[in-house]
mmCIF file of C-alpha atoms and ligand atoms in Angstrom:
data_model
loop_
_atom_site.group_PDB
_atom_site.id
_atom_site.type_symbol
_atom_site.label_atom_id
_atom_site.label_comp_id
_atom_site.label_asym_id
_atom_site.label_seq_id
_atom_site.Cartn_x
_atom_site.Cartn_y
_atom_site.Cartn_z
ATOM 1 C CA MET A 269 45.345 55.327 93.989
ATOM 2 C CA LEU A 270 43.257 57.721 96.038
ATOM 3 C CA PRO A 271 41.393 55.108 98.094
ATOM 4 C CA PHE A 272 44.742 54.085 99.531
ATOM 5 C CA VAL A 273 45.801 57.530 100.670
ATOM 6 C CA HIS A 274 46.755 57.462 104.369
ATOM 7 C CA ARG A 275 46.581 53.746 104.421
ATOM 8 C CA VAL A 276 49.298 51.237 105.082
ATOM 9 C CA PHE A 277 48.729 47.632 104.205
ATOM 10 C CA VAL A 278 50.768 45.149 106.101
ATOM 11 C CA ARG A 279 50.952 41.656 104.796
ATOM 12 C CA HIS A 280 53.228 38.729 104.223
ATOM 13 C CA LYS A 281 54.189 38.013 100.690
ATOM 14 C CA PRO A 282 57.033 36.235 98.924
ATOM 15 C CA ILE A 283 59.596 38.481 97.264
ATOM 16 C CA LEU A 284 63.063 38.226 95.803
ATOM 17 C CA GLY A 285 62.498 34.678 94.643
ATOM 18 C CA ALA A 286 62.767 33.462 98.207
ATOM 19 C CA ASP A 287 60.032 32.403 100.546
ATOM 20 C CA CYS A 288 59.968 35.329 102.909
ATOM 21 C CA HIS A 289 56.538 34.274 104.042
ATOM 22 C CA SER A 290 56.869 36.135 107.301
ATOM 23 C CA ALA A 291 58.429 39.424 106.234
ATOM 24 C CA PRO A 292 56.394 42.454 107.239
ATOM 25 C CA PHE A 293 55.479 44.695 104.349
ATOM 26 C CA ALA A 294 54.093 48.170 104.580
ATOM 27 C CA PHE A 295 52.353 49.249 101.416
ATOM 28 C CA LEU A 296 52.136 52.984 100.942
ATOM 29 C CA LEU A 297 50.078 53.891 97.902
ATOM 30 C CA ILE A 298 51.930 52.027 95.191
ATOM 31 C CA PHE A 299 54.981 51.739 97.408
ATOM 32 C CA CYS A 300 55.962 49.077 99.793
ATOM 33 C CA SER A 301 58.547 49.519 102.515
ATOM 34 C CA VAL A 302 60.139 46.342 103.728
ATOM 35 C CA VAL A 303 62.639 45.139 106.234
ATOM 36 C CA GLY A 304 64.505 41.885 105.841
ATOM 37 C CA GLY A 305 63.876 38.794 107.918
ATOM 38 C CA ASN A 306 65.329 35.327 107.779
ATOM 39 C CA HIS A 307 64.035 34.328 104.357
ATOM 40 C CA GLU A 308 65.502 36.895 102.020
ATOM 41 C CA ALA A 309 68.396 36.941 99.552
ATOM 42 C CA SER A 310 70.948 38.260 102.033
ATOM 43 C CA ASN A 311 73.605 39.059 99.442
ATOM 44 C CA TYR A 312 71.144 41.301 97.618
ATOM 45 C CA LEU A 313 70.089 43.080 100.808
ATOM 46 C CA TRP A 314 73.761 43.625 101.652
ATOM 47 C CA GLU A 315 74.159 45.564 98.379
ATOM 48 C CA LEU A 316 71.461 47.853 99.794
ATOM 49 C CA TYR A 317 72.789 48.039 103.350
ATOM 50 C CA HIS A 318 71.534 51.617 103.722
ATOM 51 C CA GLY A 319 68.256 50.929 101.908
ATOM 52 C CA GLY A 320 67.063 51.131 98.337
ATOM 53 C CA TRP A 321 64.660 49.771 95.773
ATOM 54 C CA VAL A 322 64.800 45.973 95.675
ATOM 55 C CA ALA A 323 62.245 46.169 92.863
ATOM 56 C CA PRO A 324 60.703 49.192 91.143
ATOM 57 C CA ASN A 325 58.026 49.788 93.808
ATOM 58 C CA ILE A 326 59.417 47.922 96.788
ATOM 59 C CA TYR A 327 61.691 49.995 99.003
ATOM 60 C CA PHE A 328 63.967 48.152 101.425
ATOM 61 C CA LEU A 329 64.661 50.231 104.533
ATOM 62 C CA GLY A 330 68.140 48.784 104.869
ATOM 63 C CA HIS A 331 69.642 46.842 107.764
ATOM 64 C CA ALA A 332 68.387 49.878 109.649
ATOM 65 C CA GLY A 333 66.696 52.862 108.101
ATOM 66 C CA VAL A 334 64.247 55.739 108.292
ATOM 67 C CA VAL A 335 62.140 57.280 105.532
ATOM 68 C CA ASN A 336 59.206 59.645 105.378
ATOM 69 C CA PHE A 337 56.023 59.174 103.414
ATOM 70 C CA GLY A 338 52.968 61.397 103.349
ATOM 71 C CA GLY A 339 53.880 62.939 106.688
ATOM 72 C CA LEU A 340 54.586 59.584 108.320
ATOM 73 C CA ARG A 341 58.041 58.866 109.661
ATOM 74 C CA ILE A 342 58.793 55.185 109.148
ATOM 75 C CA ALA A 343 61.776 53.459 110.755
ATOM 76 C CA GLY A 344 62.841 49.848 110.468
ATOM 77 C CA LEU A 345 65.312 47.259 111.661
ATOM 78 C CA SER A 346 66.028 44.186 109.550
ATOM 79 C CA GLY A 347 66.971 40.738 110.678
ATOM 80 C CA ILE A 348 66.321 38.586 113.716
ATOM 81 C CA TYR A 349 68.045 38.743 117.082
ATOM 82 C CA LYS A 350 70.627 36.176 118.161
ATOM 83 C CA SER A 351 72.612 37.195 121.202
ATOM 84 C CA GLN A 352 75.795 35.445 120.115
ATOM 85 C CA HIS A 353 76.063 37.544 116.933
ATOM 86 C CA TYR A 354 74.707 40.844 118.208
ATOM 87 C CA ASP A 355 78.104 42.486 118.698
ATOM 88 C CA TRP A 356 79.595 41.154 115.506
ATOM 89 C CA GLY A 357 80.501 43.282 112.525
ATOM 90 C CA HIS A 358 78.982 42.579 109.122
ATOM 91 C CA HIS A 359 81.742 40.139 108.243
ATOM 92 C CA GLU A 360 79.674 37.695 106.203
ATOM 93 C CA ALA A 361 80.820 37.562 102.599
ATOM 94 C CA VAL A 362 79.685 35.469 99.653
ATOM 95 C CA PRO A 363 79.921 32.624 98.989
ATOM 96 C CA TYR A 364 78.233 32.066 102.341
ATOM 97 C CA THR A 365 79.000 29.067 104.496
ATOM 98 C CA GLU A 366 76.326 27.061 106.282
ATOM 99 C CA ALA A 367 76.932 29.277 109.324
ATOM 100 C CA SER A 368 77.335 32.664 107.648
ATOM 101 C CA MET A 369 74.244 32.273 105.485
ATOM 102 C CA ARG A 370 72.337 32.300 108.788
ATOM 103 C CA SER A 371 74.301 34.769 110.858
ATOM 104 C CA VAL A 372 74.217 37.293 107.995
ATOM 105 C CA TYR A 373 70.619 38.194 108.851
ATOM 106 C CA HIS A 374 71.141 38.418 112.584
ATOM 107 C CA ILE A 375 70.735 41.913 114.060
ATOM 108 C CA ARG A 376 73.917 43.851 114.866
ATOM 109 C CA SER A 377 74.330 46.303 117.725
ATOM 110 C CA LEU A 378 75.645 49.074 115.480
ATOM 111 C CA ASP A 379 72.431 49.149 113.444
ATOM 112 C CA VAL A 380 70.427 49.395 116.687
ATOM 113 C CA ASN A 381 72.838 52.017 118.033
ATOM 114 C CA ARG A 382 72.137 54.190 114.982
ATOM 115 C CA LEU A 383 68.368 53.943 115.473
ATOM 116 C CA LEU A 384 68.736 54.830 119.161
ATOM 117 C CA ARG A 385 70.190 58.193 118.082
ATOM 118 C CA LEU A 386 66.856 59.281 116.571
ATOM 119 C CA THR A 387 65.004 62.161 118.173
ATOM 120 C CA GLY A 388 61.470 63.308 117.467
ATOM 121 C CA ASN A 389 58.437 61.205 116.680
ATOM 122 C CA VAL A 390 58.515 57.901 114.876
ATOM 123 C CA ASP A 391 55.069 56.996 113.554
ATOM 124 C CA VAL A 392 55.699 53.487 112.296
ATOM 125 C CA PHE A 393 58.414 51.015 113.174
ATOM 126 C CA LEU A 394 58.954 47.816 111.171
ATOM 127 C CA SER A 395 60.858 44.822 112.436
ATOM 128 C CA HIS A 396 60.922 41.175 111.527
ATOM 129 C CA ASP A 397 60.902 39.547 114.961
ATOM 130 C CA TRP A 398 58.866 40.782 117.903
ATOM 131 C CA PRO A 399 60.234 43.136 120.551
ATOM 132 C CA ALA A 400 60.921 41.191 123.749
ATOM 133 C CA GLY A 401 58.073 41.321 126.245
ATOM 134 C CA ILE A 402 55.418 42.408 123.743
ATOM 135 C CA ALA A 403 53.353 39.263 124.321
ATOM 136 C CA ALA A 404 52.450 40.538 127.796
ATOM 137 C CA HIS A 405 50.719 43.582 126.273
ATOM 138 C CA GLY A 406 48.140 41.645 124.245
ATOM 139 C CA ASN A 407 45.818 38.691 124.602
ATOM 140 C CA LEU A 408 48.354 36.237 125.959
ATOM 141 C CA HIS A 409 45.747 33.580 126.643
ATOM 142 C CA GLU A 410 44.638 33.518 123.004
ATOM 143 C CA LEU A 411 48.237 33.611 121.775
ATOM 144 C CA LEU A 412 49.108 30.561 123.875
ATOM 145 C CA ARG A 413 45.966 28.762 122.740
ATOM 146 C CA ARG A 414 47.170 29.089 119.153
ATOM 147 C CA LYS A 415 50.907 28.734 119.847
ATOM 148 C CA PRO A 416 51.243 26.627 123.018
ATOM 149 C CA PHE A 417 54.903 25.948 122.295
ATOM 150 C CA LEU A 418 55.667 29.630 123.026
ATOM 151 C CA LYS A 419 54.690 29.223 126.702
ATOM 152 C CA GLU A 420 58.150 28.344 127.941
ATOM 153 C CA GLU A 421 59.842 31.224 126.134
ATOM 154 C CA ILE A 422 57.223 33.731 127.269
ATOM 155 C CA GLU A 423 57.487 32.623 130.889
ATOM 156 C CA ALA A 424 61.278 32.780 130.730
ATOM 157 C CA GLY A 425 61.101 36.248 129.150
ATOM 158 C CA SER A 426 63.153 35.041 126.205
ATOM 159 C CA LEU A 427 60.549 35.450 123.471
ATOM 160 C CA GLY A 428 61.411 38.277 121.128
ATOM 161 C CA SER A 429 64.253 40.670 120.578
ATOM 162 C CA PRO A 430 65.787 42.657 123.483
ATOM 163 C CA PRO A 431 67.098 45.385 121.143
ATOM 164 C CA GLY A 432 63.571 45.546 119.709
ATOM 165 C CA ALA A 433 62.262 46.205 123.224
ATOM 166 C CA GLN A 434 64.990 48.805 123.762
ATOM 167 C CA LEU A 435 63.968 50.611 120.577
ATOM 168 C CA LEU A 436 60.286 50.369 121.487
ATOM 169 C CA GLN A 437 60.956 52.063 124.816
ATOM 170 C CA ALA A 438 63.344 54.663 123.391
ATOM 171 C CA LEU A 439 61.457 55.674 120.244
ATOM 172 C CA ARG A 440 57.880 55.008 121.427
ATOM 173 C CA PRO A 441 56.525 54.778 117.872
ATOM 174 C CA SER A 442 52.761 55.094 117.377
ATOM 175 C CA TYR A 443 52.704 51.765 115.544
ATOM 176 C CA TRP A 444 55.016 48.784 115.467
ATOM 177 C CA PHE A 445 54.549 46.095 112.827
ATOM 178 C CA ALA A 446 56.375 42.766 112.913
ATOM 179 C CA ALA A 447 56.081 39.198 111.685
ATOM 180 C CA HIS A 448 58.140 36.046 112.207
ATOM 181 C CA LEU A 449 55.877 34.052 114.531
ATOM 182 C CA HIS A 450 53.232 33.309 111.900
ATOM 183 C CA THR A 451 50.215 34.370 113.896
ATOM 184 C CA LYS A 452 48.049 37.463 114.144
ATOM 185 C CA PHE A 453 48.699 39.228 117.431
ATOM 186 C CA ALA A 454 47.854 42.771 118.511
ATOM 187 C CA ALA A 455 49.138 44.538 121.609
ATOM 188 C CA LEU A 456 48.929 47.977 123.158
ATOM 189 C CA VAL A 457 51.946 49.347 125.021
ATOM 190 C CA LEU A 458 51.402 52.263 127.407
ATOM 191 C CA HIS A 459 54.567 54.288 127.890
ATOM 192 C CA GLY A 460 55.514 56.224 130.990
ATOM 193 C CA ASP A 461 54.925 59.569 129.271
ATOM 194 C CA GLY A 462 51.336 58.632 128.396
ATOM 195 C CA SER A 463 52.048 57.822 124.756
ATOM 196 C CA THR A 464 51.111 54.454 123.288
ATOM 197 C CA THR A 465 52.440 52.004 120.739
ATOM 198 C CA ARG A 466 49.998 49.815 118.868
ATOM 199 C CA PHE A 467 51.734 46.573 117.962
ATOM 200 C CA LEU A 468 50.541 44.254 115.229
ATOM 201 C CA SER A 469 51.956 41.053 113.845
ATOM 202 C CA LEU A 470 50.296 39.051 111.110
ATOM 203 C CA ASP A 471 50.135 35.483 109.939
ATOM 204 C CA LYS A 472 51.641 33.845 106.901
ATOM 205 C CA CYS A 473 50.161 34.672 103.521
ATOM 206 C CA LEU A 474 48.184 31.469 103.073
ATOM 207 C CA PRO A 475 44.492 30.764 102.450
ATOM 208 C CA GLY A 476 42.383 31.211 105.574
ATOM 209 C CA ARG A 477 45.130 32.989 107.539
ATOM 210 C CA GLN A 478 44.957 36.518 108.932
ATOM 211 C CA PHE A 479 47.713 38.064 106.889
ATOM 212 C CA LEU A 480 46.251 41.402 105.824
ATOM 213 C CA GLN A 481 45.311 44.448 107.876
ATOM 214 C CA VAL A 482 44.279 47.914 106.764
ATOM 215 C CA VAL A 483 45.521 50.672 109.069
ATOM 216 C CA ASP A 484 44.196 54.180 108.551
ATOM 217 C CA PHE A 485 46.572 56.975 109.543
ATOM 218 C CA GLU A 486 44.218 59.814 108.621
ATOM 219 C CA SER A 487 43.726 60.817 112.219
ATOM 220 C CA ILE A 488 47.372 61.317 113.095
ATOM 221 C CA HIS A 489 48.866 63.256 110.224
ATOM 222 C CA GLY A 490 48.305 65.682 107.433
ATOM 223 C CA VAL A 491 48.520 64.906 103.768
ATOM 224 C CA GLY A 492 51.367 64.489 101.367
ATOM 225 C CA PRO A 493 53.630 64.606 99.633
ATOM 226 C CA PHE A 494 53.017 60.995 98.663
ATOM 227 C CA GLN A 495 56.603 60.227 97.797
ATOM 228 C CA LEU A 496 59.171 58.348 99.795
ATOM 229 C CA ARG A 497 61.454 61.047 101.178
ATOM 230 C CA TYR A 498 64.820 60.923 102.828
ATOM 231 C CA ASP A 499 64.956 61.518 106.571
ATOM 232 C CA ALA A 500 67.584 64.197 107.126
ATOM 233 C CA GLU A 501 68.257 63.227 110.738
ATOM 234 C CA TRP A 502 68.799 59.605 109.736
ATOM 235 C CA LEU A 503 71.230 60.569 106.980
ATOM 236 C CA ALA A 504 73.090 62.789 109.458
ATOM 237 C CA ILE A 505 73.304 59.781 111.784
ATOM 238 C CA LEU A 506 74.751 57.700 108.934
ATOM 239 C CA GLN A 507 77.365 60.400 108.370
ATOM 240 C CA ALA A 508 78.239 60.627 112.054
ATOM 241 C CA THR A 509 78.539 56.840 112.469
ATOM 242 C CA HIS A 510 79.986 55.911 109.087
ATOM 243 C CA SER A 511 83.415 55.068 110.468
ATOM 244 C CA LEU A 512 81.845 52.590 112.909
ATOM 245 C CA THR A 513 80.705 50.197 110.180
ATOM 246 C CA SER A 514 82.913 47.150 110.469
ATOM 247 C CA LEU A 515 83.346 44.123 108.251
ATOM 248 C CA HIS A 516 85.338 42.354 110.961
ATOM 249 C CA GLN A 517 83.724 39.583 112.901
ATOM 250 C CA ARG A 518 84.542 41.086 116.282
ATOM 251 C CA PRO A 519 84.842 44.861 116.069
ATOM 252 C CA PRO A 520 85.153 47.153 119.086
ATOM 253 C CA PRO A 521 81.730 47.969 120.548
ATOM 254 C CA PRO A 522 80.100 51.163 119.235
ATOM 255 C CA PRO A 523 80.140 54.169 121.575
ATOM 256 C CA PRO A 524 76.929 55.049 123.457
ATOM 257 C CA PRO A 525 74.331 56.465 121.050
ATOM 258 C CA GLU A 526 74.398 60.248 121.039
ATOM 259 C CA PRO A 527 71.934 62.303 119.002
ATOM 260 C CA VAL A 528 73.407 64.286 116.116
ATOM 261 C CA SER A 529 73.424 68.066 116.338
ATOM 262 C CA ARG A 530 70.752 70.219 114.726
ATOM 263 C CA ALA A 531 73.540 71.777 112.614
ATOM 264 C CA CYS A 532 74.402 68.368 111.131
ATOM 265 C CA VAL A 533 70.757 67.715 110.278
ATOM 266 C CA GLU A 534 70.446 71.148 108.665
ATOM 267 C CA ALA A 535 73.594 70.529 106.633
ATOM 268 C CA VAL A 536 71.996 67.347 105.255
ATOM 269 C CA GLU A 537 68.754 69.218 104.543
ATOM 270 C CA ASN A 538 70.655 71.891 102.634
ATOM 271 C CA ASN A 539 72.689 69.297 100.767
ATOM 272 C CA LEU A 540 69.539 67.412 99.679
ATOM 273 C CA ALA A 541 67.784 70.659 98.739
ATOM 274 C CA SER A 542 70.711 71.851 96.639
ATOM 275 C CA ARG A 543 70.584 68.570 94.718
ATOM 276 C CA GLY A 544 66.789 68.510 94.435
ATOM 277 C CA LEU A 545 66.904 65.202 96.307
ATOM 278 C CA GLN A 546 64.316 65.499 99.077
ATOM 279 C CA ASN A 547 62.450 62.621 97.416
ATOM 280 C CA ILE A 548 64.211 59.297 97.203
ATOM 281 C CA PRO A 549 64.959 58.902 93.483
ATOM 282 C CA HIS A 550 63.430 55.993 91.588
ATOM 283 C CA ASN A 551 66.832 54.648 90.642
ATOM 284 C CA PHE A 552 66.211 50.901 90.766
ATOM 285 C CA GLN A 553 68.468 48.880 88.515
ATOM 286 C CA GLN A 554 68.239 45.139 88.188
ATOM 287 C CA THR A 555 71.481 43.531 89.363
ATOM 288 C CA ALA A 556 70.542 39.859 89.545
ATOM 289 C CA PRO A 557 68.676 37.386 87.363
ATOM 290 C CA ALA A 558 64.952 37.397 88.073
ATOM 291 C CA HIS A 559 63.019 34.464 89.465
ATOM 292 C CA GLN A 560 61.829 32.220 86.646
ATOM 293 C CA PRO A 561 58.614 30.518 87.784
ATOM 294 C CA ASP A 562 58.620 28.133 84.812
ATOM 295 C CA GLU A 563 61.775 26.483 86.115
ATOM 296 C CA GLY A 564 59.695 24.814 88.775
ATOM 297 C CA PHE A 565 60.101 24.977 92.481
ATOM 298 C CA VAL A 566 63.007 22.562 92.604
ATOM 299 C CA LYS A 567 65.174 25.376 91.292
ATOM 300 C CA ARG A 568 63.588 28.091 93.411
ATOM 301 C CA ARG A 569 66.408 28.120 95.901
ATOM 302 C CA GLY A 570 68.669 29.672 93.340
ATOM 303 C CA ARG A 571 72.413 29.595 93.294
ATOM 304 C CA MET A 572 75.070 30.755 95.672
ATOM 305 C CA PRO A 573 76.590 34.023 94.446
ATOM 306 C CA ARG A 574 80.373 33.872 94.189
ATOM 307 C CA SER A 575 81.206 37.553 94.434
ATOM 308 C CA GLU A 576 79.757 40.849 95.582
ATOM 309 C CA LEU A 577 78.340 43.690 93.584
ATOM 310 C CA ARG A 578 78.381 47.347 94.359
ATOM 311 C CA ASN A 579 74.818 48.498 93.974
ATOM 312 C CA LEU A 580 74.558 51.812 92.174
ATOM 313 C CA GLN A 581 71.846 52.994 94.570
ATOM 314 C CA THR A 582 74.172 52.558 97.549
ATOM 315 C CA GLN A 583 77.045 54.194 95.719
ATOM 316 C CA ALA A 584 74.816 57.147 94.813
ATOM 317 C CA LEU A 585 73.589 57.661 98.392
ATOM 318 C CA LEU A 586 77.070 57.444 99.889
ATOM 319 C CA GLY A 587 78.266 59.875 97.214
ATOM 320 C CA VAL A 588 75.565 62.396 98.120
ATOM 321 C CA LEU A 589 76.561 62.131 101.780
ATOM 322 C CA GLY A 590 80.256 62.466 100.960
ATOM 323 C CA LEU A 591 80.996 59.029 102.425
ATOM 324 C CA THR A 592 83.387 56.403 101.130
ATOM 325 C CA TYR A 593 82.084 53.031 99.938
ATOM 326 C CA ASP A 594 82.956 50.705 102.804
ATOM 327 C CA LEU A 595 80.910 47.576 102.146
ATOM 328 C CA ASP A 596 83.328 45.512 100.045
ATOM 329 C CA HIS A 597 84.438 42.212 101.550
ATOM 330 C CA GLY A 598 87.166 41.879 98.948
ATOM 331 C CA THR A 599 85.398 39.608 96.483
ATOM 332 C CA ILE A 600 84.119 42.127 93.984
ATOM 333 C CA SER A 601 83.072 40.529 90.751
ATOM 334 C CA VAL A 602 84.716 41.124 87.426
ATOM 335 C CA VAL A 603 82.174 39.294 85.366
ATOM 336 C CA THR A 604 83.172 37.730 82.104
ATOM 337 C CA LYS A 605 81.048 34.635 81.790
ATOM 338 C CA HIS A 606 77.573 34.952 80.324
ATOM 339 C CA GLU A 607 75.012 32.551 81.531
ATOM 340 C CA GLY A 608 71.320 31.922 81.525
ATOM 341 C CA ARG A 609 68.372 33.950 80.360
ATOM 342 C CA SER A 610 68.461 37.642 80.877
ATOM 343 C CA VAL A 611 66.323 40.647 80.180
ATOM 344 C CA ASN A 612 68.990 43.270 79.710
ATOM 345 C CA ALA A 613 72.694 43.727 79.425
ATOM 346 C CA GLY A 614 73.122 44.440 83.119
ATOM 347 C CA VAL A 615 71.638 41.146 84.118
ATOM 348 C CA ARG A 616 73.572 39.252 81.477
ATOM 349 C CA GLN A 617 76.756 40.741 82.850
ATOM 350 C CA ASN A 618 75.937 39.814 86.382
ATOM 351 C CA ALA A 619 74.544 36.357 85.773
ATOM 352 C CA GLY A 620 78.040 34.910 85.662
ATOM 353 C CA MET A 621 78.658 35.703 89.282
ATOM 354 C CA TYR A 622 76.272 32.958 90.302
ATOM 355 C CA GLY A 623 77.697 29.518 90.695
ATOM 356 C CA PRO A 624 76.561 26.455 88.803
ATOM 357 C CA GLN A 625 73.118 25.097 89.579
ATOM 358 C CA GLU A 626 73.512 22.234 91.968
ATOM 359 C CA PRO A 627 70.858 19.553 92.157
ATOM 360 C CA LEU A 628 68.651 20.129 95.158
ATOM 361 C CA PRO A 629 66.590 17.565 97.010
ATOM 362 C CA GLU A 630 62.901 17.609 96.211
ATOM 363 C CA MET A 631 60.987 19.594 98.778
ATOM 364 C CA VAL A 632 57.936 18.165 100.450
ATOM 365 C CA ASN A 633 56.049 21.414 100.779
ATOM 366 C CA PRO A 634 56.871 24.234 98.369
ATOM 367 C CA GLU A 635 55.485 26.757 100.875
ATOM 368 C CA GLU A 636 58.164 25.782 103.372
ATOM 369 C CA ILE A 637 61.673 26.569 102.288
ATOM 370 C CA ASP A 638 63.290 27.357 105.569
ATOM 371 C CA LEU A 639 66.711 27.917 106.907
ATOM 372 C CA PRO A 640 66.317 26.292 110.287
ATOM 373 C CA ASP A 641 68.028 28.793 112.485
ATOM 374 C CA ASP A 642 67.839 27.662 116.052
ATOM 375 C CA ASN A 643 69.928 24.522 115.855
ATOM 376 C CA ILE A 644 72.957 26.144 114.321
ATOM 377 C CA THR A 645 76.090 25.874 116.340
ATOM 378 C CA ASP A 646 78.178 28.942 116.211
ATOM 379 C CA MET A 647 81.725 29.629 115.355
HETATM 380 ZN ZN1 ZN B 706 61.031 34.909 110.314
#
């Protein structure tokens, strides 16, 4: 493990049985912090709305989230930006429709609003799509040589996420890692106060592509502890904004982002300390059947879940913060039917919430299982 101390590996790699070939991953020692993009199992990430272990060593930052690791403060925003869904609540419930299975991973203003309340330094920010305008801060000529079809969007200023740009300007993180456009691109943003953000996006994880980068943080921070730790200010923000979470399609807009008071942050610190919970507990529990590679890629798309689960990790975190569970869309599963292979009782119980396997058309290229997003007409 020691050779990896102070190092973050960012790469693209499939997880969750889906082809999230463009999700940015930050590997921290044996850990990996991830944000969701447009290729993940959205129902599973919804269970972990405020973050949690999607697998024993892979920590999902949540739809928005902040953690600390080895002295680094790491923030992230999941999803991709679509203006028409930005002000929506998280109304999408399983079973998803053709429209909701796409809008479910579109960024919501409330999650950005929470991140805008952060004060203090952010060392690393993770997002799936690029912040708007970032292309102008790197080698644009080379980018357009490799991706000529981006020219129109770049010239129109429509490439990338406006809330991403807003967060970049507000938080001025030392590093920003993203993905989505399937090309390696580095940029350097100079902020008005003299600070800088080093931006890096990487290519798909395929032979011959530039999908891996070693970043050494030794120069910017001290050592340890090498555990993922809660961020007290972030948890105080979750407490202060809990009532704003909406499962309605068109909720009232969130109020302007105000920082939380030092007293609120200290109350969270004391609460965590009294519970011995400064480190994020390793409380992963499998809640869905695992990917079975021997079933062949025709079945890799899985089945549409029919009802929601309450993830114990989310319940535990909300309990610690004294917050009610507010993520049910009203289709909570009471599972009776046993189905399929399973590795433990929990999975056997939950397997019945997945619908019957429907025959799927044979795919031409198993590396490309996409939800085409841009040609969806909205409700
Ligand atoms: Zn993407």
